[in-house]
CSV table of C-alpha atoms in Angstrom, one decimal:
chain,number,residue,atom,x,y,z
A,266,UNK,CA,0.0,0.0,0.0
A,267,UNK,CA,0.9,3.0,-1.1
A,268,UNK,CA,1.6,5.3,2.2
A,269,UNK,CA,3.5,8.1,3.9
A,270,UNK,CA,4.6,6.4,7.5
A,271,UNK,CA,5.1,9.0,10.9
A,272,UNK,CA,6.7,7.7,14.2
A,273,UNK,CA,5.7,7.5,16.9
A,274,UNK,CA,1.9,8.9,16.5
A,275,UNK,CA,1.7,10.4,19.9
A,276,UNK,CA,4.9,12.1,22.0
A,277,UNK,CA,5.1,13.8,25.2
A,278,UNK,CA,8.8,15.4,26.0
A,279,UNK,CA,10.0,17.8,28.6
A,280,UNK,CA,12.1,20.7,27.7
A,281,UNK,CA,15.8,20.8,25.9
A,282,UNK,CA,15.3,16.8,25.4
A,283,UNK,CA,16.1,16.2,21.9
A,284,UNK,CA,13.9,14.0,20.0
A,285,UNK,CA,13.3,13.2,16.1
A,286,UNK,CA,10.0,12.0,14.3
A,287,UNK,CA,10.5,9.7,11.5
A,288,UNK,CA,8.9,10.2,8.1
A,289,UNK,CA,9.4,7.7,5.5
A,290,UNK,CA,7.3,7.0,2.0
A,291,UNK,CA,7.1,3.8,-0.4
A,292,UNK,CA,6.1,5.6,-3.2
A,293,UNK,CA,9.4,7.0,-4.5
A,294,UNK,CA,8.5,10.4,-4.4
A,295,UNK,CA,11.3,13.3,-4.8
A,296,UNK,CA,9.7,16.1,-3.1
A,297,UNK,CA,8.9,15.8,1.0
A,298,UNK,CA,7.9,18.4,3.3
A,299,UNK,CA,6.7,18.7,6.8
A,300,UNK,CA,4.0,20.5,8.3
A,301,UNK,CA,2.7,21.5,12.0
A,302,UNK,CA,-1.2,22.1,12.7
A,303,UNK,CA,-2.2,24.4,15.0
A,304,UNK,CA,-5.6,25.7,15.9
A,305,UNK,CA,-7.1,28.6,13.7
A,306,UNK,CA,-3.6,28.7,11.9
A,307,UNK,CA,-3.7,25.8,9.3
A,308,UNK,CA,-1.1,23.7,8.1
A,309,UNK,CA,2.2,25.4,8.5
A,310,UNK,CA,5.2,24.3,6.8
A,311,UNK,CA,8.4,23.7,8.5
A,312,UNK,CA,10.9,22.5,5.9
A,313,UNK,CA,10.6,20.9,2.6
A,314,UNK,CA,13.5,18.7,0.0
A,315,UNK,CA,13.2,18.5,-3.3
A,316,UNK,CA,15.5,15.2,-3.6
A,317,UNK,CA,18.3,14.0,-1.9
A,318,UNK,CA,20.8,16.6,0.1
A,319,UNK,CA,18.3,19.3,-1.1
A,320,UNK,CA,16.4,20.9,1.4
A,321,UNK,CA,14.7,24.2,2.3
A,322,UNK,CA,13.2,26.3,4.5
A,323,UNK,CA,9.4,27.3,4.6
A,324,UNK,CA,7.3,29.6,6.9
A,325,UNK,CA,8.4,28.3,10.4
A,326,UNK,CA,11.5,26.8,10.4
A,327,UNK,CA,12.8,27.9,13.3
A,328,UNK,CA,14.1,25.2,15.8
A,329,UNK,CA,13.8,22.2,13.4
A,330,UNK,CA,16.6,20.5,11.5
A,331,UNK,CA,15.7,17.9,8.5
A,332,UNK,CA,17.8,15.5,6.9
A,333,UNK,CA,17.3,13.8,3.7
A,334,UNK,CA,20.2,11.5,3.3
A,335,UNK,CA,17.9,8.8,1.4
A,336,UNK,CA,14.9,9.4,-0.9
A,337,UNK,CA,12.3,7.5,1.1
A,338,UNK,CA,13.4,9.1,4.4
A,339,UNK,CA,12.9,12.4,6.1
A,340,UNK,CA,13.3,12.9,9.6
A,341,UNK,CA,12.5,16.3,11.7
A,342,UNK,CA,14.8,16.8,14.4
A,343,UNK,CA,14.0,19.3,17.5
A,344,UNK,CA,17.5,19.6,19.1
A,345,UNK,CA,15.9,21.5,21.9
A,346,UNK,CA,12.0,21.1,22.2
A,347,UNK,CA,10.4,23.9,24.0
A,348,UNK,CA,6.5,23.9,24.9
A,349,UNK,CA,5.6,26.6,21.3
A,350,UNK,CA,6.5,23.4,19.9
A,351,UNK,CA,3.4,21.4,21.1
A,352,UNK,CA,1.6,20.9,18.1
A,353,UNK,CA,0.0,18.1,15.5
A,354,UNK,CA,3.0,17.5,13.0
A,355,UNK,CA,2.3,15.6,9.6
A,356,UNK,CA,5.2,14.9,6.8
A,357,UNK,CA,3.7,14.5,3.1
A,358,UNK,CA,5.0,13.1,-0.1
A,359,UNK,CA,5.1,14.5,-3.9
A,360,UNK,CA,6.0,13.0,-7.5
A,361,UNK,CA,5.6,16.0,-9.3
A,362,UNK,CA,5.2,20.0,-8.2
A,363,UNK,CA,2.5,22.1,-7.9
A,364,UNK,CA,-1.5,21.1,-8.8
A,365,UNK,CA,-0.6,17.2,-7.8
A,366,UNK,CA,-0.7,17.7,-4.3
A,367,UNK,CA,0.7,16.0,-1.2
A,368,UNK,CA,0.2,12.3,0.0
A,369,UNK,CA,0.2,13.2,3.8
A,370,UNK,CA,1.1,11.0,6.9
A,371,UNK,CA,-1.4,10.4,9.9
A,372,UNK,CA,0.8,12.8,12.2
A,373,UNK,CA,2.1,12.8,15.4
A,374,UNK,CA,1.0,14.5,18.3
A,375,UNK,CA,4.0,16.3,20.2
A,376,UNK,CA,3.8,17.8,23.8
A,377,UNK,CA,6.2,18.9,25.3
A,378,UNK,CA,6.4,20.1,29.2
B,233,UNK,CA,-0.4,38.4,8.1
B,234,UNK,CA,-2.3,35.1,6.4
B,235,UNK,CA,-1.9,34.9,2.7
B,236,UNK,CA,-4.8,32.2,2.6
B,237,UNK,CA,-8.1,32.9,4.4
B,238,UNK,CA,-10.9,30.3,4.4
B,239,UNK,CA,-12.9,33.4,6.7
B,240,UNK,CA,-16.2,30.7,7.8
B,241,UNK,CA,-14.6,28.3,10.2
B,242,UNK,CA,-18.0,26.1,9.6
B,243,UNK,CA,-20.9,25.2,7.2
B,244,UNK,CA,-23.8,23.0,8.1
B,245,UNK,CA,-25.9,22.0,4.9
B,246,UNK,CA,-28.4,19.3,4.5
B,247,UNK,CA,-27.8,16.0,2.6
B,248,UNK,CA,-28.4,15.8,-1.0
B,249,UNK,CA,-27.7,19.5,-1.1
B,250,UNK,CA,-25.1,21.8,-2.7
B,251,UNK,CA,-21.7,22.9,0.0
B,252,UNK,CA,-19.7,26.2,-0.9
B,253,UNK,CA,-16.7,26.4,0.8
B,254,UNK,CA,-14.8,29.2,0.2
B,255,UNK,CA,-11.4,30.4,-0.1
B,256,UNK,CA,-9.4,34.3,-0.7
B,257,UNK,CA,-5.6,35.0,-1.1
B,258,UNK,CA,-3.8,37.8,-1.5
B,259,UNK,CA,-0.8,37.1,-3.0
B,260,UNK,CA,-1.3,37.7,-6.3
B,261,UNK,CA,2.0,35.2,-7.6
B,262,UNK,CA,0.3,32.2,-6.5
B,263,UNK,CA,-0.5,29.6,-9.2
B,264,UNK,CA,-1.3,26.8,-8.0
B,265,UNK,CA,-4.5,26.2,-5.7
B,266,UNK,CA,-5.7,22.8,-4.2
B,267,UNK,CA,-8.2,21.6,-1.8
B,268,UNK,CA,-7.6,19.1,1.2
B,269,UNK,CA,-9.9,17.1,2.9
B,270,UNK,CA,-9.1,15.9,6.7
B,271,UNK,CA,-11.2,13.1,8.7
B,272,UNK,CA,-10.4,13.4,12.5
B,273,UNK,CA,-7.0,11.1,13.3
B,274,UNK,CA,-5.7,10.9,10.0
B,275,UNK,CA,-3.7,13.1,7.7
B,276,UNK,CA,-4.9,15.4,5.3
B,277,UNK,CA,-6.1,13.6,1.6
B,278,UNK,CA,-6.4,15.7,-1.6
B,279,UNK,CA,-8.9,16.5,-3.2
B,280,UNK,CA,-8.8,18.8,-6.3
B,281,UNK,CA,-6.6,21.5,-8.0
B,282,UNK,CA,-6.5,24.4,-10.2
B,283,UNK,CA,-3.4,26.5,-11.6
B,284,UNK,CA,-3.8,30.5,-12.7
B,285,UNK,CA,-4.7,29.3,-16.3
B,286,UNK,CA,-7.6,27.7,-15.3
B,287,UNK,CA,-10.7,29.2,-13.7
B,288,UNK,CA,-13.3,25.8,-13.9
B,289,UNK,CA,-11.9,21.8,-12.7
B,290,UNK,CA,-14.5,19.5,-12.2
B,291,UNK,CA,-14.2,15.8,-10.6
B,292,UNK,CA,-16.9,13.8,-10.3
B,293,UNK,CA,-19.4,15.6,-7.4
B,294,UNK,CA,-16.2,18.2,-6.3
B,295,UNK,CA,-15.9,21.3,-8.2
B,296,UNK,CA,-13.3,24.3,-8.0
B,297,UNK,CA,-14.0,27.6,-9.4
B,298,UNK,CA,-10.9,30.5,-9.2
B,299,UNK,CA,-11.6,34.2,-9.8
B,300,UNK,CA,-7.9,35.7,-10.0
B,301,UNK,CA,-9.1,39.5,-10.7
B,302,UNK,CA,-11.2,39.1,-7.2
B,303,UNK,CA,-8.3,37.0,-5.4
B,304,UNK,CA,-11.0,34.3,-4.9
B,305,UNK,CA,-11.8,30.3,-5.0
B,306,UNK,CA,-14.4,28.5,-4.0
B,307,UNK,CA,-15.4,24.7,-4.0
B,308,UNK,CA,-19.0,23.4,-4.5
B,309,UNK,CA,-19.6,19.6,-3.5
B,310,UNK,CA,-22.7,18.5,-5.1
B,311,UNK,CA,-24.6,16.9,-4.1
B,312,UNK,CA,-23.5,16.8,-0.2
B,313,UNK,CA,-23.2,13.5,1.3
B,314,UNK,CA,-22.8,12.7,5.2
B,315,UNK,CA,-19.3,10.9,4.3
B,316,UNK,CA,-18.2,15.0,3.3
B,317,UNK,CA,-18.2,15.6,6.7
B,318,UNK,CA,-14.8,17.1,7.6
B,319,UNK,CA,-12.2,20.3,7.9
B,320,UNK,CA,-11.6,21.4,4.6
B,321,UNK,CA,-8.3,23.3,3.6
B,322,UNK,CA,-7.7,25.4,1.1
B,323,UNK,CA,-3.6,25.4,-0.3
B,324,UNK,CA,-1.6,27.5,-2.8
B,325,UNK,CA,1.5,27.8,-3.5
B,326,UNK,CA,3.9,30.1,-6.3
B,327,UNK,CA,5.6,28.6,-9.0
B,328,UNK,CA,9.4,29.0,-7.5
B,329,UNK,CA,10.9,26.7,-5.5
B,330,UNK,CA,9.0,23.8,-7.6
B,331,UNK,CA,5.6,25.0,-6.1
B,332,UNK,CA,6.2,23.1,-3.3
B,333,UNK,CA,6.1,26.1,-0.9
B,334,UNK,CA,2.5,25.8,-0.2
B,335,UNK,CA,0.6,28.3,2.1
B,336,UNK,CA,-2.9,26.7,3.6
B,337,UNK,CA,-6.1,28.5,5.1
B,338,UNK,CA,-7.1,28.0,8.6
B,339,UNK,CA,-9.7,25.2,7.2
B,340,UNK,CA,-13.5,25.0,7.2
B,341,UNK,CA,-15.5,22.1,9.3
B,342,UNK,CA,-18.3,21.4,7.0
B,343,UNK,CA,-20.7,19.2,8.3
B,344,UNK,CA,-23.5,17.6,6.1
B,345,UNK,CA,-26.4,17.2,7.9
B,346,UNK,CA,-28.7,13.9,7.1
């Protein structure tokens, strides 16, 4: 089955422990982005790769770090979770650009005391 | 400042009828515009899409109508079943950085009433 896979679904942290949420896709897609949901805000994007070793920035990048070292595989790393960063994360998947849209993961709920 | 505004944060309408959601931007480089749908628990799923050249797609009951002069596009679901029942987001995005920069409205809980 075609699918975008997050781990772990659910997370509770305390503050300044470092901690990374795995993304990974079987459907050979170049482009990969992630996303945190927050209430009356949308879907906000945190970084996004358009292939291997190619990665950049979108609205709210600010204490997140991504890696893309293999296609199917894009982790978000918080080196120092503070509690602004509770929030419903998702990681998505793309063939092509533009009008073909995401395939998105299930997300993981992060909290962090 | 929000470049996407989906400004009614829900709809109720009655089965078998026709759902408007709707959906204004102000940045006027945007090209290309999609809907999402999102079930509780689960991840958002696309839906449809339109680019700038466009101002009608149609797929199957789901239809997306853009009005660039006005900054505007809406999405008519006809007719409304009780399985629409979700948050729907609107998403655009510019054509640099491989239109993968996308920017997505707050989202509208439409709930189709039986």
């Amino acid at each position: 089955e075609a699918q975008v896979t997050q781990n772990p679904r659910y997370l509770i942290t305390v503050t300044g422990k470092k901690l990374t949420v795995t993304c990974s896709q079987n459907m050979n897609h170049e482009y990969m982005s992630w996303y945190r949901q927050d209430p009356g805000l949308g879907l906000r994007q945190i970084y996004y790769s358009m292939n291997v070793e190619v990665t950049d920035k979108g609205d709210v990048p600010e204490g997140y770090k991504v890696s893309r070292k293999e296609k199917r595989n894009f982790p978000l790393i918080l080196e120092s979770p503070s509690p602004n960063q509770t929030s419903l994360y998702f990681c998505a998947s793309s063939y092509r650009t533009g009008i073909y849209g995401y395939t998105f993961g299930s997300g993981t709920r992060l909290t962090v005391v | 400042d929000q470049q996407v505004k989906q400004n009614s944060p829900s709809l109720s309408v009655q089965e078998g009828r026709i759902s408007i959601l709707n959906c204004d931007y102000t940045n006027s480089m945007f090209d290309y515009f999609l809907w999402y749908k999102k079930y509780p628990a689960e991840g958002p799923t696309f839906l449809i899409s339109i680019s700038s050249i466009k101002d009608k797609n149609e797929d199957g009951r789901f239809t997306v109508f853009l009005n660039k002069s006005a900054k505007h596009l809406s999405l008519h679901i006809v007719p409304s079943q009780p399985g629409d029942s979700a948050v729907y987001f609107c998403a655009a995005s510019a054509r640099d950085n491989y239109g993968q920069n996308f920017v997505f409205g707050p989202g509208t809980r439409l709930s189709v009433l039986p």
